Amino acid sequence: MDPDRQTELNALRPDLLRFARLQLRDASAAEDAVQETLLAALQGSHRFENRSSYKTWLISILRHKIIDIIRSQNREITASSLADDEDGDDGLTETLFERGGHWQRDAAPARWADPDASFEQRQFWAVFEACLDHLPAKTARVFMMREFLGFDTDEICKETGISTSNCWVVLHRARMGLRTCLETKWFVGAGSPGC
Amino acid sequence: MLSCREATELMSQEQDRPLTLRERVGLRLHVLICAACTNYRQQMSVLRAACRRFGSGGTP
């Protein structure tokens, strides 16, 4: 094996493992997905100019491995455990909205300044991962199926056994949780605009 | 008139399905007069962009 390639793989392995763990919430399943990805990568004969395109390629293999694992897992777990998250709202909406459905005074969303600049900072992505990790497991799974693995809501319903409207509720809750976390932990900003 | 809470539901759903005409008009009216929800909508698109980037391994 090309020693440079081996060095690259070793350097990227932690990134791959974190990516898989976030989505699978299961250390050994994540380990399996990464092992299989590395195996597939070593068997491939692609050449890469730089590490970032190599990482992109590895992540795309890993995404497929994760999808396979999720599909096999979903047959076993699914709807019942998703329902457990149902109450796992952490009372977030009560914290954010008044009874009439308007934003609480100190909860009104701020404008996020220059997100593209944030995207270039490693620290932003550490916060992003922490916020994802903070979501309830099943909520996070549905969200990541949608946003990282490219499922549409019909496919998510089919895979997880939840209804379409339930799927929208779960996705909404995930987005609300994530943006609230990112706003507090990263984009802490210029006061609340009110409504 | 939509409440902010209802508006945020629609702003999530517009990422997953085409909104109906009535929903689109209701949402447009709401964000016109609500700075907080206008910001929320910006955050939804930042979130989507961040996920695209993260999910494709394009993070630094």
mmCIF file of C-alpha atoms in Angstrom, chain A residues 32-190:
data_model
loop_
_atom_site.group_PDB
_atom_site.id
_atom_site.type_symbol
_atom_site.label_atom_id
_atom_site.label_comp_id
_atom_site.label_asym_id
_atom_site.label_seq_id
_atom_site.Cartn_x
_atom_site.Cartn_y
_atom_site.Cartn_z
ATOM 1 C CA ASP A 32 -18.078 -1.055 11.277
ATOM 2 C CA ALA A 33 -19.170 1.601 8.796
ATOM 3 C CA VAL A 34 -15.742 3.239 8.885
ATOM 4 C CA GLN A 35 -13.906 -0.077 8.544
ATOM 5 C CA GLU A 36 -15.952 -0.955 5.507
ATOM 6 C CA THR A 37 -15.365 2.486 4.069
ATOM 7 C CA LEU A 38 -11.615 2.185 4.488
ATOM 8 C CA LEU A 39 -11.689 -1.250 2.953
ATOM 9 C CA ALA A 40 -13.651 0.012 -0.041
ATOM 10 C CA ALA A 41 -11.294 2.974 -0.330
ATOM 11 C CA LEU A 42 -8.212 0.755 -0.344
ATOM 12 C CA GLN A 43 -9.732 -1.412 -3.035
ATOM 13 C CA GLY A 44 -10.500 1.622 -5.161
ATOM 14 C CA SER A 45 -7.791 2.862 -7.467
ATOM 15 C CA HIS A 46 -8.738 6.536 -7.456
ATOM 16 C CA ARG A 47 -6.070 9.185 -7.400
ATOM 17 C CA PHE A 48 -6.565 12.407 -5.573
ATOM 18 C CA GLU A 49 -4.883 15.737 -5.919
ATOM 19 C CA ASN A 50 -5.457 16.802 -2.372
ATOM 20 C CA ARG A 51 -6.780 15.757 0.939
ATOM 21 C CA SER A 52 -10.073 17.619 0.710
ATOM 22 C CA SER A 53 -11.214 15.818 -2.417
ATOM 23 C CA TYR A 54 -10.046 12.557 -0.868
ATOM 24 C CA LYS A 55 -12.105 13.280 2.233
ATOM 25 C CA THR A 56 -15.144 14.131 0.102
ATOM 26 C CA TRP A 57 -14.779 10.828 -1.694
ATOM 27 C CA LEU A 58 -14.427 8.866 1.559
ATOM 28 C CA ILE A 59 -17.456 10.603 3.067
ATOM 29 C CA SER A 60 -19.521 9.676 0.026
ATOM 30 C CA ILE A 61 -18.581 6.018 0.486
ATOM 31 C CA LEU A 62 -19.277 6.301 4.195
ATOM 32 C CA ARG A 63 -22.704 7.818 3.536
ATOM 33 C CA HIS A 64 -23.660 4.720 1.590
ATOM 34 C CA LYS A 65 -22.435 2.451 4.374
ATOM 35 C CA ILE A 66 -24.434 4.452 6.915
ATOM 36 C CA ILE A 67 -27.545 4.209 4.745
ATOM 37 C CA ASP A 68 -27.134 0.423 4.590
ATOM 38 C CA ILE A 69 -26.803 0.201 8.358
ATOM 39 C CA ILE A 70 -29.752 2.531 8.979
ATOM 40 C CA ARG A 71 -31.919 0.517 6.619
ATOM 41 C CA SER A 72 -31.130 -2.710 8.432
ATOM 42 C CA GLN A 73 -31.519 -1.116 11.880
ATOM 43 C CA ASN A 74 -34.764 0.620 11.062
ATOM 44 C CA ARG A 75 -36.399 -2.678 10.407
ATOM 45 C CA GLU A 76 -35.717 -3.562 14.019
ATOM 46 C CA ILE A 77 -36.313 -0.364 15.976
ATOM 47 C CA THR A 78 -38.333 2.452 14.410
ATOM 48 C CA ALA A 79 -41.755 3.772 15.209
ATOM 49 C CA SER A 80 -41.948 2.779 18.848
ATOM 50 C CA SER A 81 -38.643 4.339 19.759
ATOM 51 C CA LEU A 82 -39.355 7.393 17.645
ATOM 52 C CA ALA A 83 -42.476 7.865 19.692
ATOM 53 C CA ASP A 84 -40.251 8.024 22.779
ATOM 54 C CA ASP A 85 -38.707 11.167 21.412
ATOM 55 C CA GLU A 86 -42.181 12.524 20.924
ATOM 56 C CA ASP A 87 -42.144 14.010 24.386
ATOM 57 C CA GLY A 88 -38.466 14.744 24.081
ATOM 58 C CA ASP A 89 -39.142 18.305 23.068
ATOM 59 C CA ASP A 90 -37.355 19.448 26.239
ATOM 60 C CA GLY A 91 -40.195 21.949 26.457
ATOM 61 C CA LEU A 92 -38.255 23.944 23.883
ATOM 62 C CA THR A 93 -41.298 25.432 22.209
ATOM 63 C CA GLU A 94 -42.665 26.576 25.567
ATOM 64 C CA THR A 95 -39.373 28.290 26.268
ATOM 65 C CA LEU A 96 -39.310 30.002 22.905
ATOM 66 C CA PHE A 97 -42.919 31.007 22.363
ATOM 67 C CA GLU A 98 -45.546 32.749 24.415
ATOM 68 C CA ARG A 99 -48.899 31.115 24.765
ATOM 69 C CA GLY A 100 -50.286 33.106 21.839
ATOM 70 C CA GLY A 101 -47.548 31.732 19.598
ATOM 71 C CA HIS A 102 -45.338 34.796 19.458
ATOM 72 C CA TRP A 103 -41.628 34.680 20.247
ATOM 73 C CA GLN A 104 -40.767 35.205 23.884
ATOM 74 C CA ARG A 105 -39.073 38.556 24.177
ATOM 75 C CA ASP A 106 -35.567 37.172 24.742
ATOM 76 C CA ALA A 107 -35.967 34.238 22.346
ATOM 77 C CA ALA A 108 -36.564 36.078 19.082
ATOM 78 C CA PRO A 109 -34.068 34.852 16.465
ATOM 79 C CA ALA A 110 -31.201 37.170 15.553
ATOM 80 C CA ARG A 111 -29.756 37.613 12.108
ATOM 81 C CA TRP A 112 -26.698 35.383 11.737
ATOM 82 C CA ALA A 113 -23.826 37.498 10.516
ATOM 83 C CA ASP A 114 -21.588 36.169 7.742
ATOM 84 C CA PRO A 115 -22.248 32.435 7.975
ATOM 85 C CA ASP A 116 -19.793 31.755 5.127
ATOM 86 C CA ALA A 117 -16.967 33.032 7.294
ATOM 87 C CA SER A 118 -18.111 30.696 10.069
ATOM 88 C CA PHE A 119 -18.084 27.755 7.670
ATOM 89 C CA GLU A 120 -14.348 28.267 7.182
ATOM 90 C CA GLN A 121 -13.610 27.865 10.873
ATOM 91 C CA ARG A 122 -12.963 24.458 12.387
ATOM 92 C CA GLN A 123 -14.335 25.687 15.686
ATOM 93 C CA PHE A 124 -17.713 26.352 14.087
ATOM 94 C CA TRP A 125 -17.943 22.747 12.959
ATOM 95 C CA ALA A 126 -17.040 21.500 16.412
ATOM 96 C CA VAL A 127 -19.987 23.509 17.761
ATOM 97 C CA PHE A 128 -22.188 22.267 14.918
ATOM 98 C CA GLU A 129 -21.345 18.665 15.786
ATOM 99 C CA ALA A 130 -21.928 19.264 19.475
ATOM 100 C CA CYS A 131 -25.338 20.764 18.692
ATOM 101 C CA LEU A 132 -26.265 17.795 16.494
ATOM 102 C CA ASP A 133 -25.137 15.460 19.207
ATOM 103 C CA HIS A 134 -27.347 17.293 21.660
ATOM 104 C CA LEU A 135 -30.540 16.466 19.719
ATOM 105 C CA PRO A 136 -32.560 13.471 20.944
ATOM 106 C CA ALA A 137 -31.265 10.382 19.149
ATOM 107 C CA LYS A 138 -34.260 9.566 16.988
ATOM 108 C CA THR A 139 -34.935 13.173 16.118
ATOM 109 C CA ALA A 140 -31.326 13.463 15.048
ATOM 110 C CA ARG A 141 -31.576 10.322 12.975
ATOM 111 C CA VAL A 142 -34.558 11.560 10.982
ATOM 112 C CA PHE A 143 -32.902 14.936 10.522
ATOM 113 C CA MET A 144 -29.642 13.447 9.318
ATOM 114 C CA MET A 145 -31.432 11.047 6.982
ATOM 115 C CA ARG A 146 -33.024 14.102 5.450
ATOM 116 C CA GLU A 147 -30.083 16.483 5.410
ATOM 117 C CA PHE A 148 -26.954 14.365 5.130
ATOM 118 C CA LEU A 149 -28.093 11.171 3.505
ATOM 119 C CA GLY A 150 -30.454 12.774 1.004
ATOM 120 C CA PHE A 151 -33.673 10.936 1.870
ATOM 121 C CA ASP A 152 -36.925 12.716 1.051
ATOM 122 C CA THR A 153 -39.721 12.630 3.598
ATOM 123 C CA ASP A 154 -41.565 9.798 1.834
ATOM 124 C CA GLU A 155 -38.481 7.621 2.037
ATOM 125 C CA ILE A 156 -37.993 8.523 5.693
ATOM 126 C CA CYS A 157 -41.601 7.509 6.408
ATOM 127 C CA LYS A 158 -41.080 4.233 4.634
ATOM 128 C CA GLU A 159 -37.802 3.496 6.410
ATOM 129 C CA THR A 160 -38.865 4.508 9.893
ATOM 130 C CA GLY A 161 -42.577 3.718 9.855
ATOM 131 C CA ILE A 162 -43.648 7.197 10.979
ATOM 132 C CA SER A 163 -46.349 9.212 9.237
ATOM 133 C CA THR A 164 -45.571 12.095 6.900
ATOM 134 C CA SER A 165 -46.980 14.690 9.257
ATOM 135 C CA ASN A 166 -45.045 13.196 12.136
ATOM 136 C CA CYS A 167 -41.936 13.372 10.001
ATOM 137 C CA TRP A 168 -42.472 17.110 9.460
ATOM 138 C CA VAL A 169 -42.949 17.598 13.168
ATOM 139 C CA VAL A 170 -39.723 15.739 13.940
ATOM 140 C CA LEU A 171 -37.770 17.677 11.293
ATOM 141 C CA HIS A 172 -39.147 20.965 12.559
ATOM 142 C CA ARG A 173 -38.172 20.075 16.102
ATOM 143 C CA ALA A 174 -34.680 19.109 14.952
ATOM 144 C CA ARG A 175 -34.190 22.374 13.071
ATOM 145 C CA MET A 176 -35.556 24.399 15.952
ATOM 146 C CA GLY A 177 -33.228 22.622 18.371
ATOM 147 C CA LEU A 178 -30.225 23.012 16.131
ATOM 148 C CA ARG A 179 -30.708 26.690 15.343
ATOM 149 C CA THR A 180 -31.366 27.487 18.980
ATOM 150 C CA CYS A 181 -28.157 25.705 19.941
ATOM 151 C CA LEU A 182 -26.120 27.379 17.180
ATOM 152 C CA GLU A 183 -27.504 30.790 18.021
ATOM 153 C CA THR A 184 -26.626 30.425 21.684
ATOM 154 C CA LYS A 185 -23.271 28.727 21.262
ATOM 155 C CA TRP A 186 -21.960 30.434 18.161
ATOM 156 C CA PHE A 187 -23.921 33.240 16.553
ATOM 157 C CA VAL A 188 -24.558 34.960 19.863
ATOM 158 C CA GLY A 189 -25.752 38.174 18.483
ATOM 159 C CA ALA A 190 -27.178 41.574 18.465
#
